[in-house]
Amino acid sequence: MVEAARKNFESLMAEISSDEEAPVTKQEEKKEEQQSPPPPPSTETKKDEEKEEEEEEEEPAGFKYAASGKGKKGRQQKRKEAKAAMEKKRQEEAKESMKGWVDPREEEDKSIAKLLEPLGMRVRDIKPDGNCLYRALADQCREHRDSLPEQLGKEVEKWGGGDEDGYRSLRRVAANFLRSHQAEFEGFVEEADFSSYARQVEETAEWGGDIELMALARALHANIHVYSARMDEQTFSPFSPSSVHLRLSFHQHAYSLGAHYNSVVPA
């Protein structure tokens, strides 16, 4: 009987000891759960976060907005509006910078027109192809055909209304006059071979200038007047007096290639 009572006492003490230790174990487990770090994010979560960061980096510089709660479509619309605003600003700045700009060709044309107005003259446009000086003079020769030397007048009559025969004929006239007066002109020519220079005048589309104007004024026995916006009127005359007056206008800004001659005719 004593033995049975002892066993009952030991069993009761074991149960009490077990009940006292259980809460402590649960508290420690809860504490460990609170102290342990959260689990690492999944691969899908990382990709979503990286994509959002990339989209945020694509925003135009200087444009920042608060989240609207509309997601990706809302951000795209914001970016589109920002780009449109920046483009509009750029166009306005470009327009503002153009306010003080003046078209040099337009200004030059106005100046020459103002110069010719008191003379009752105007500019007639000539094709810009390297032959403009000769084309412009051919146009003038047609205008004053009856006043030209007889032989040249007959030559002009053969040209008819075509430009090709006219400018080619005047190139030959200029080249032949240079050849026959080489001693007078070779000092003005930079090329060492004067014969090559004369051949270039006759056979190519090389631009003509003061040398050719001097030669043609004497060959045609005519006064050639050249009007320009930034220089005084230039007159190339033959050695003996002449009543023939051929008129050209000289333009520095008419075309991107540079110098250009037009014909001047009655308004």
PDB file of C-alpha atoms in Angstrom:
ATOM      1  CA  MET A   1       0.000   0.000   0.000  1.00  0.00           C
ATOM      2  CA  VAL A   2       2.839   2.321   0.856  1.00  0.00           C
ATOM      3  CA  GLU A   3       4.423   1.441  -2.476  1.00  0.00           C
ATOM      4  CA  ALA A   4       1.264   2.345  -4.389  1.00  0.00           C
ATOM      5  CA  ALA A   5       0.990   5.684  -2.623  1.00  0.00           C
ATOM      6  CA  ARG A   6       4.592   6.497  -3.541  1.00  0.00           C
ATOM      7  CA  LYS A   7       4.009   5.787  -7.232  1.00  0.00           C
ATOM      8  CA  ASN A   8       0.913   7.999  -7.264  1.00  0.00           C
ATOM      9  CA  PHE A   9       2.920  10.837  -5.692  1.00  0.00           C
ATOM     10  CA  GLU A  10       5.749  10.553  -8.278  1.00  0.00           C
ATOM     11  CA  SER A  11       3.242  10.486 -11.158  1.00  0.00           C
ATOM     12  CA  LEU A  12       1.529  13.640  -9.850  1.00  0.00           C
ATOM     13  CA  MET A  13       4.850  15.481  -9.517  1.00  0.00           C
ATOM     14  CA  ALA A  14       5.823  14.558 -13.104  1.00  0.00           C
ATOM     15  CA  GLU A  15       2.582  16.054 -14.469  1.00  0.00           C
ATOM     16  CA  ILE A  16       3.096  19.268 -12.499  1.00  0.00           C
ATOM     17  CA  SER A  17       6.685  19.566 -13.811  1.00  0.00           C
ATOM     18  CA  SER A  18       5.481  19.045 -17.398  1.00  0.00           C
ATOM     19  CA  ASP A  19       2.792  21.771 -17.086  1.00  0.00           C
ATOM     20  CA  GLU A  20       5.319  24.309 -15.750  1.00  0.00           C
ATOM     21  CA  GLU A  21       7.832  23.755 -18.586  1.00  0.00           C
ATOM     22  CA  ALA A  22       5.316  23.943 -21.498  1.00  0.00           C
ATOM     23  CA  PRO A  23       4.530  27.727 -21.317  1.00  0.00           C
ATOM     24  CA  VAL A  24       8.234  28.514 -21.190  1.00  0.00           C
ATOM     25  CA  THR A  25       8.858  26.506 -24.328  1.00  0.00           C
ATOM     26  CA  LYS A  26       5.996  28.195 -26.177  1.00  0.00           C
ATOM     27  CA  GLN A  27       7.200  31.654 -25.139  1.00  0.00           C
ATOM     28  CA  GLU A  28      10.714  30.879 -26.338  1.00  0.00           C
ATOM     29  CA  GLU A  29       9.365  29.624 -29.673  1.00  0.00           C
ATOM     30  CA  LYS A  30       7.339  32.828 -30.121  1.00  0.00           C
ATOM     31  CA  LYS A  31      10.383  34.942 -29.230  1.00  0.00           C
ATOM     32  CA  GLU A  32      12.540  33.058 -31.735  1.00  0.00           C
ATOM     33  CA  GLU A  33       9.909  33.598 -34.445  1.00  0.00           C
ATOM     34  CA  GLN A  34       9.919  37.361 -33.760  1.00  0.00           C
ATOM     35  CA  GLN A  35      13.737  37.553 -33.876  1.00  0.00           C
ATOM     36  CA  SER A  36      14.235  35.460 -37.034  1.00  0.00           C
ATOM     37  CA  PRO A  37      14.579  37.449 -40.373  1.00  0.00           C
ATOM     38  CA  PRO A  38      11.731  37.340 -42.932  1.00  0.00           C
ATOM     39  CA  PRO A  39      12.099  34.801 -45.748  1.00  0.00           C
ATOM     40  CA  PRO A  40      13.823  36.080 -48.941  1.00  0.00           C
ATOM     41  CA  PRO A  41      11.472  37.306 -51.713  1.00  0.00           C
ATOM     42  CA  SER A  42      10.637  34.885 -54.493  1.00  0.00           C
ATOM     43  CA  THR A  43      12.188  35.185 -57.978  1.00  0.00           C
ATOM     44  CA  GLU A  44       8.908  36.504 -59.453  1.00  0.00           C
ATOM     45  CA  THR A  45       8.685  39.230 -56.798  1.00  0.00           C
ATOM     46  CA  LYS A  46      12.251  40.353 -57.592  1.00  0.00           C
ATOM     47  CA  LYS A  47      11.479  40.600 -61.328  1.00  0.00           C
ATOM     48  CA  ASP A  48       8.378  42.718 -60.683  1.00  0.00           C
ATOM     49  CA  GLU A  49      10.319  45.103 -58.439  1.00  0.00           C
ATOM     50  CA  GLU A  50      13.183  45.442 -60.961  1.00  0.00           C
ATOM     51  CA  LYS A  51      10.709  46.151 -63.785  1.00  0.00           C
ATOM     52  CA  GLU A  52       9.058  48.910 -61.750  1.00  0.00           C
ATOM     53  CA  GLU A  53      12.476  50.469 -61.020  1.00  0.00           C
ATOM     54  CA  GLU A  54      13.363  50.457 -64.756  1.00  0.00           C
ATOM     55  CA  GLU A  55      10.074  52.143 -65.651  1.00  0.00           C
ATOM     56  CA  GLU A  56      10.716  54.819 -63.040  1.00  0.00           C
ATOM     57  CA  GLU A  57      14.195  55.481 -64.493  1.00  0.00           C
ATOM     58  CA  GLU A  58      12.678  56.065 -67.965  1.00  0.00           C
ATOM     59  CA  GLU A  59      10.830  59.151 -66.790  1.00  0.00           C
ATOM     60  CA  PRO A  60      11.972  62.368 -68.631  1.00  0.00           C
ATOM     61  CA  ALA A  61      14.490  64.443 -66.711  1.00  0.00           C
ATOM     62  CA  GLY A  62      12.916  67.180 -64.644  1.00  0.00           C
ATOM     63  CA  PHE A  63       9.440  65.590 -64.677  1.00  0.00           C
ATOM     64  CA  LYS A  64       8.261  64.019 -61.457  1.00  0.00           C
ATOM     65  CA  TYR A  65       4.776  63.022 -60.481  1.00  0.00           C
ATOM     66  CA  ALA A  66       3.045  61.318 -57.603  1.00  0.00           C
ATOM     67  CA  ALA A  67       1.678  57.811 -57.985  1.00  0.00           C
ATOM     68  CA  SER A  68      -1.840  58.005 -59.351  1.00  0.00           C
ATOM     69  CA  GLY A  69      -2.812  54.484 -58.577  1.00  0.00           C
ATOM     70  CA  LYS A  70      -3.470  53.748 -62.274  1.00  0.00           C
ATOM     71  CA  GLY A  71      -0.498  51.419 -62.647  1.00  0.00           C
ATOM     72  CA  LYS A  72       1.575  50.992 -65.822  1.00  0.00           C
ATOM     73  CA  LYS A  73      -0.930  52.720 -68.157  1.00  0.00           C
ATOM     74  CA  GLY A  74      -0.981  55.758 -65.914  1.00  0.00           C
ATOM     75  CA  ARG A  75       2.809  56.017 -65.970  1.00  0.00           C
ATOM     76  CA  GLN A  76       2.940  55.676 -69.767  1.00  0.00           C
ATOM     77  CA  GLN A  77       0.383  58.459 -70.173  1.00  0.00           C
ATOM     78  CA  LYS A  78       2.391  60.681 -67.857  1.00  0.00           C
ATOM     79  CA  ARG A  79       5.549  60.048 -69.893  1.00  0.00           C
ATOM     80  CA  LYS A  80       3.733  60.824 -73.151  1.00  0.00           C
ATOM     81  CA  GLU A  81       2.427  64.105 -71.739  1.00  0.00           C
ATOM     82  CA  ALA A  82       5.892  65.015 -70.454  1.00  0.00           C
ATOM     83  CA  LYS A  83       7.524  64.405 -73.851  1.00  0.00           C
ATOM     84  CA  ALA A  84       4.827  66.433 -75.607  1.00  0.00           C
ATOM     85  CA  ALA A  85       5.382  69.319 -73.195  1.00  0.00           C
ATOM     86  CA  MET A  86       9.145  69.223 -73.740  1.00  0.00           C
ATOM     87  CA  GLU A  87       8.735  69.189 -77.547  1.00  0.00           C
ATOM     88  CA  LYS A  88       6.359  72.143 -77.397  1.00  0.00           C
ATOM     89  CA  LYS A  89       8.853  74.068 -75.281  1.00  0.00           C
ATOM     90  CA  ARG A  90      11.658  73.264 -77.747  1.00  0.00           C
ATOM     91  CA  GLN A  91       9.579  74.557 -80.684  1.00  0.00           C
ATOM     92  CA  GLU A  92       8.722  77.754 -78.821  1.00  0.00           C
ATOM     93  CA  GLU A  93      12.408  78.365 -78.041  1.00  0.00           C
ATOM     94  CA  ALA A  94      13.364  77.795 -81.696  1.00  0.00           C
ATOM     95  CA  LYS A  95      10.646  80.192 -82.836  1.00  0.00           C
ATOM     96  CA  GLU A  96      11.830  82.804 -80.352  1.00  0.00           C
ATOM     97  CA  SER A  97      15.440  82.501 -81.544  1.00  0.00           C
ATOM     98  CA  MET A  98      14.331  83.111 -85.163  1.00  0.00           C
ATOM     99  CA  LYS A  99      12.725  86.469 -84.394  1.00  0.00           C
ATOM    100  CA  GLY A 100      15.911  88.422 -84.969  1.00  0.00           C
ATOM    101  CA  TRP A 101      17.031  86.402 -88.003  1.00  0.00           C
ATOM    102  CA  VAL A 102      16.942  88.057 -91.431  1.00  0.00           C
ATOM    103  CA  ASP A 103      17.072  86.091 -94.685  1.00  0.00           C
ATOM    104  CA  PRO A 104      20.207  87.435 -96.477  1.00  0.00           C
ATOM    105  CA  ARG A 105      18.814  86.552 -99.907  1.00  0.00           C
ATOM    106  CA  GLU A 106      15.582  88.428 -99.239  1.00  0.00           C
ATOM    107  CA  GLU A 107      17.460  91.464 -97.943  1.00  0.00           C
ATOM    108  CA  GLU A 108      19.794  91.445-100.946  1.00  0.00           C
ATOM    109  CA  ASP A 109      16.901  91.223-103.415  1.00  0.00           C
ATOM    110  CA  LYS A 110      15.156  94.139-101.709  1.00  0.00           C
ATOM    111  CA  SER A 111      18.312  96.269-101.827  1.00  0.00           C
ATOM    112  CA  ILE A 112      18.882  95.625-105.540  1.00  0.00           C
ATOM    113  CA  ALA A 113      15.217  96.254-106.355  1.00  0.00           C
ATOM    114  CA  LYS A 114      15.399  99.566-104.480  1.00  0.00           C
ATOM    115  CA  LEU A 115      18.555 100.453-106.423  1.00  0.00           C
ATOM    116  CA  LEU A 116      16.941  99.714-109.801  1.00  0.00           C
ATOM    117  CA  GLU A 117      13.556 101.319-109.120  1.00  0.00           C
ATOM    118  CA  PRO A 118      14.642 104.930-109.914  1.00  0.00           C
ATOM    119  CA  LEU A 119      16.046 103.639-113.227  1.00  0.00           C
ATOM    120  CA  GLY A 120      12.744 102.031-114.156  1.00  0.00           C
ATOM    121  CA  MET A 121      14.444  98.624-114.156  1.00  0.00           C
ATOM    122  CA  ARG A 122      13.910  95.233-112.562  1.00  0.00           C
ATOM    123  CA  VAL A 123      15.736  91.903-112.253  1.00  0.00           C
ATOM    124  CA  ARG A 124      15.028  89.046-114.647  1.00  0.00           C
ATOM    125  CA  ASP A 125      16.052  85.692-113.186  1.00  0.00           C
ATOM    126  CA  ILE A 126      18.661  83.657-115.031  1.00  0.00           C
ATOM    127  CA  LYS A 127      19.348  79.923-114.714  1.00  0.00           C
ATOM    128  CA  PRO A 128      22.068  79.202-112.094  1.00  0.00           C
ATOM    129  CA  ASP A 129      24.423  76.654-113.663  1.00  0.00           C
ATOM    130  CA  GLY A 130      27.894  78.219-113.862  1.00  0.00           C
ATOM    131  CA  ASN A 131      26.994  79.920-117.147  1.00  0.00           C
ATOM    132  CA  CYS A 132      24.870  82.643-115.532  1.00  0.00           C
ATOM    133  CA  LEU A 133      27.128  85.559-116.560  1.00  0.00           C
ATOM    134  CA  TYR A 134      27.030  84.505-120.214  1.00  0.00           C
ATOM    135  CA  ARG A 135      23.324  83.662-120.092  1.00  0.00           C
ATOM    136  CA  ALA A 136      22.533  87.060-118.556  1.00  0.00           C
ATOM    137  CA  LEU A 137      24.586  88.872-121.207  1.00  0.00           C
ATOM    138  CA  ALA A 138      22.955  86.815-123.970  1.00  0.00           C
ATOM    139  CA  ASP A 139      19.593  87.985-122.635  1.00  0.00           C
ATOM    140  CA  GLN A 140      20.851  91.583-122.741  1.00  0.00           C
ATOM    141  CA  CYS A 141      22.129  91.154-126.303  1.00  0.00           C
ATOM    142  CA  ARG A 142      18.649  90.125-127.393  1.00  0.00           C
ATOM    143  CA  GLU A 143      17.223  93.208-125.701  1.00  0.00           C
ATOM    144  CA  HIS A 144      19.695  95.482-127.521  1.00  0.00           C
ATOM    145  CA  ARG A 145      20.282  93.518-130.719  1.00  0.00           C
ATOM    146  CA  ASP A 146      19.747  96.500-133.012  1.00  0.00           C
ATOM    147  CA  SER A 147      22.389  98.541-131.140  1.00  0.00           C
ATOM    148  CA  LEU A 148      25.137  95.921-131.309  1.00  0.00           C
ATOM    149  CA  PRO A 149      27.891  95.819-133.952  1.00  0.00           C
ATOM    150  CA  GLU A 150      26.452  94.515-137.217  1.00  0.00           C
ATOM    151  CA  GLN A 151      28.276  91.204-137.209  1.00  0.00           C
ATOM    152  CA  LEU A 152      27.316  90.443-133.591  1.00  0.00           C
ATOM    153  CA  GLY A 153      23.744  91.579-134.232  1.00  0.00           C
ATOM    154  CA  LYS A 154      23.467  88.991-136.995  1.00  0.00           C
ATOM    155  CA  GLU A 155      24.908  86.356-134.667  1.00  0.00           C
ATOM    156  CA  VAL A 156      22.353  87.218-131.980  1.00  0.00           C
ATOM    157  CA  GLU A 157      19.593  86.986-134.554  1.00  0.00           C
ATOM    158  CA  LYS A 158      20.573  83.360-135.174  1.00  0.00           C
ATOM    159  CA  TRP A 159      20.158  82.523-131.476  1.00  0.00           C
ATOM    160  CA  GLY A 160      16.418  82.929-131.602  1.00  0.00           C
ATOM    161  CA  GLY A 161      14.836  82.533-128.190  1.00  0.00           C
ATOM    162  CA  GLY A 162      17.092  79.728-126.982  1.00  0.00           C
ATOM    163  CA  ASP A 163      19.583  80.260-124.168  1.00  0.00           C
ATOM    164  CA  GLU A 164      21.987  77.488-125.199  1.00  0.00           C
ATOM    165  CA  ASP A 165      23.237  79.057-128.443  1.00  0.00           C
ATOM    166  CA  GLY A 166      23.472  82.490-126.826  1.00  0.00           C
ATOM    167  CA  TYR A 167      25.678  81.667-123.858  1.00  0.00           C
ATOM    168  CA  ARG A 168      27.886  79.293-125.883  1.00  0.00           C
ATOM    169  CA  SER A 169      28.438  81.968-128.519  1.00  0.00           C
ATOM    170  CA  LEU A 170      29.433  84.542-125.882  1.00  0.00           C
ATOM    171  CA  ARG A 171      31.855  82.085-124.303  1.00  0.00           C
ATOM    172  CA  ARG A 172      33.564  81.760-127.688  1.00  0.00           C
ATOM    173  CA  VAL A 173      33.617  85.545-128.125  1.00  0.00           C
ATOM    174  CA  ALA A 174      35.229  86.018-124.690  1.00  0.00           C
ATOM    175  CA  ALA A 175      37.790  83.231-125.174  1.00  0.00           C
ATOM    176  CA  ASN A 176      38.836  84.441-128.640  1.00  0.00           C
ATOM    177  CA  PHE A 177      39.242  88.021-127.415  1.00  0.00           C
ATOM    178  CA  LEU A 178      41.421  86.817-124.526  1.00  0.00           C
ATOM    179  CA  ARG A 179      43.615  84.812-126.892  1.00  0.00           C
ATOM    180  CA  SER A 180      44.084  87.727-129.258  1.00  0.00           C
ATOM    181  CA  HIS A 181      44.906  90.105-126.378  1.00  0.00           C
ATOM    182  CA  GLN A 182      46.909  87.762-124.158  1.00  0.00           C
ATOM    183  CA  ALA A 183      49.524  90.364-123.278  1.00  0.00           C
ATOM    184  CA  GLU A 184      46.829  92.637-121.829  1.00  0.00           C
ATOM    185  CA  PHE A 185      45.057  89.987-119.750  1.00  0.00           C
ATOM    186  CA  GLU A 186      47.593  87.370-118.673  1.00  0.00           C
ATOM    187  CA  GLY A 187      48.682  89.535-115.727  1.00  0.00           C
ATOM    188  CA  PHE A 188      45.162  89.185-114.261  1.00  0.00           C
ATOM    189  CA  VAL A 189      45.044  85.401-114.637  1.00  0.00           C
ATOM    190  CA  GLU A 190      46.353  83.184-111.821  1.00  0.00           C
ATOM    191  CA  GLU A 191      46.833  80.096-114.004  1.00  0.00           C
ATOM    192  CA  ALA A 192      50.353  79.710-115.386  1.00  0.00           C
ATOM    193  CA  ASP A 193      49.071  78.439-118.734  1.00  0.00           C
ATOM    194  CA  PHE A 194      47.009  81.238-120.325  1.00  0.00           C
ATOM    195  CA  SER A 195      45.948  79.011-123.224  1.00  0.00           C
ATOM    196  CA  SER A 196      44.396  76.530-120.785  1.00  0.00           C
ATOM    197  CA  TYR A 197      42.536  79.381-119.110  1.00  0.00           C
ATOM    198  CA  ALA A 198      41.092  80.575-122.429  1.00  0.00           C
ATOM    199  CA  ARG A 199      40.080  77.022-123.328  1.00  0.00           C
ATOM    200  CA  GLN A 200      38.348  76.702-119.950  1.00  0.00           C
ATOM    201  CA  VAL A 201      36.371  79.897-120.644  1.00  0.00           C
ATOM    202  CA  GLU A 202      35.205  78.551-123.985  1.00  0.00           C
ATOM    203  CA  GLU A 203      34.522  74.887-123.275  1.00  0.00           C
ATOM    204  CA  THR A 204      33.502  74.455-119.623  1.00  0.00           C
ATOM    205  CA  ALA A 205      30.868  75.762-117.219  1.00  0.00           C
ATOM    206  CA  GLU A 206      33.473  77.686-115.206  1.00  0.00           C
ATOM    207  CA  TRP A 207      32.033  80.860-113.703  1.00  0.00           C
ATOM    208  CA  GLY A 208      32.838  84.138-115.376  1.00  0.00           C
ATOM    209  CA  GLY A 209      34.009  87.252-113.537  1.00  0.00           C
ATOM    210  CA  ASP A 210      35.671  90.624-114.000  1.00  0.00           C
ATOM    211  CA  ILE A 211      38.241  89.377-116.535  1.00  0.00           C
ATOM    212  CA  GLU A 212      35.527  88.012-118.815  1.00  0.00           C
ATOM    213  CA  LEU A 213      33.401  91.142-118.361  1.00  0.00           C
ATOM    214  CA  MET A 214      36.339  93.334-119.438  1.00  0.00           C
ATOM    215  CA  ALA A 215      36.939  91.152-122.488  1.00  0.00           C
ATOM    216  CA  LEU A 216      33.261  91.073-123.489  1.00  0.00           C
ATOM    217  CA  ALA A 217      32.789  94.832-123.044  1.00  0.00           C
ATOM    218  CA  ARG A 218      35.548  95.415-125.567  1.00  0.00           C
ATOM    219  CA  ALA A 219      34.545  92.567-127.896  1.00  0.00           C
ATOM    220  CA  LEU A 220      30.877  93.652-127.969  1.00  0.00           C
ATOM    221  CA  HIS A 221      31.822  97.345-127.988  1.00  0.00           C
ATOM    222  CA  ALA A 222      29.306  97.897-125.192  1.00  0.00           C
ATOM    223  CA  ASN A 223      29.175  99.336-121.682  1.00  0.00           C
ATOM    224  CA  ILE A 224      28.359  96.580-119.203  1.00  0.00           C
ATOM    225  CA  HIS A 225      26.826  97.850-115.938  1.00  0.00           C
ATOM    226  CA  VAL A 226      26.747  95.590-112.876  1.00  0.00           C
ATOM    227  CA  TYR A 227      24.462  96.412-109.913  1.00  0.00           C
ATOM    228  CA  SER A 228      24.807  94.795-106.496  1.00  0.00           C
ATOM    229  CA  ALA A 229      23.558  95.328-102.952  1.00  0.00           C
ATOM    230  CA  ARG A 230      26.908  95.928-101.246  1.00  0.00           C
ATOM    231  CA  MET A 231      29.042  97.571-103.900  1.00  0.00           C
ATOM    232  CA  ASP A 232      28.763 100.664-106.017  1.00  0.00           C
ATOM    233  CA  GLU A 233      27.720 100.182-109.609  1.00  0.00           C
ATOM    234  CA  GLN A 234      30.564  98.745-111.689  1.00  0.00           C
ATOM    235  CA  THR A 235      30.922  99.674-115.352  1.00  0.00           C
ATOM    236  CA  PHE A 236      33.100  97.791-117.829  1.00  0.00           C
ATOM    237  CA  SER A 237      33.575  99.882-120.985  1.00  0.00           C
ATOM    238  CA  PRO A 238      35.335  99.533-124.347  1.00  0.00           C
ATOM    239  CA  PHE A 239      38.282 101.775-125.130  1.00  0.00           C
ATOM    240  CA  SER A 240      36.213 103.918-127.486  1.00  0.00           C
ATOM    241  CA  PRO A 241      32.865 105.505-126.535  1.00  0.00           C
ATOM    242  CA  SER A 242      29.754 103.368-127.037  1.00  0.00           C
ATOM    243  CA  SER A 243      26.038 104.049-126.856  1.00  0.00           C
ATOM    244  CA  VAL A 244      25.212 100.405-126.028  1.00  0.00           C
ATOM    245  CA  HIS A 245      24.428  99.693-122.367  1.00  0.00           C
ATOM    246  CA  LEU A 246      24.037  96.118-121.111  1.00  0.00           C
ATOM    247  CA  ARG A 247      22.908  95.711-117.503  1.00  0.00           C
ATOM    248  CA  LEU A 248      23.412  92.862-115.040  1.00  0.00           C
ATOM    249  CA  SER A 249      22.747  92.351-111.337  1.00  0.00           C
ATOM    250  CA  PHE A 250      25.234  90.534-109.120  1.00  0.00           C
ATOM    251  CA  HIS A 251      23.946  88.431-106.209  1.00  0.00           C
ATOM    252  CA  GLN A 252      26.046  86.933-103.425  1.00  0.00           C
ATOM    253  CA  HIS A 253      23.201  85.175-101.580  1.00  0.00           C
ATOM    254  CA  ALA A 254      20.868  84.067-104.370  1.00  0.00           C
ATOM    255  CA  TYR A 255      21.925  80.420-104.186  1.00  0.00           C
ATOM    256  CA  SER A 256      23.982  78.203-101.908  1.00  0.00           C
ATOM    257  CA  LEU A 257      26.746  78.009-104.531  1.00  0.00           C
ATOM    258  CA  GLY A 258      27.499  81.709-104.101  1.00  0.00           C
ATOM    259  CA  ALA A 259      27.940  84.412-106.774  1.00  0.00           C
ATOM    260  CA  HIS A 260      25.226  84.702-109.416  1.00  0.00           C
ATOM    261  CA  TYR A 261      24.370  87.097-112.260  1.00  0.00           C
ATOM    262  CA  ASN A 262      20.887  88.061-113.447  1.00  0.00           C
ATOM    263  CA  SER A 263      19.719  90.227-116.326  1.00  0.00           C
ATOM    264  CA  VAL A 264      18.334  93.747-115.691  1.00  0.00           C
ATOM    265  CA  VAL A 265      15.445  94.768-117.939  1.00  0.00           C
ATOM    266  CA  PRO A 266      12.850  97.579-118.090  1.00  0.00           C
ATOM    267  CA  ALA A 267      10.208  97.243-115.369  1.00  0.00           C
TER     268      ALA A 267
END
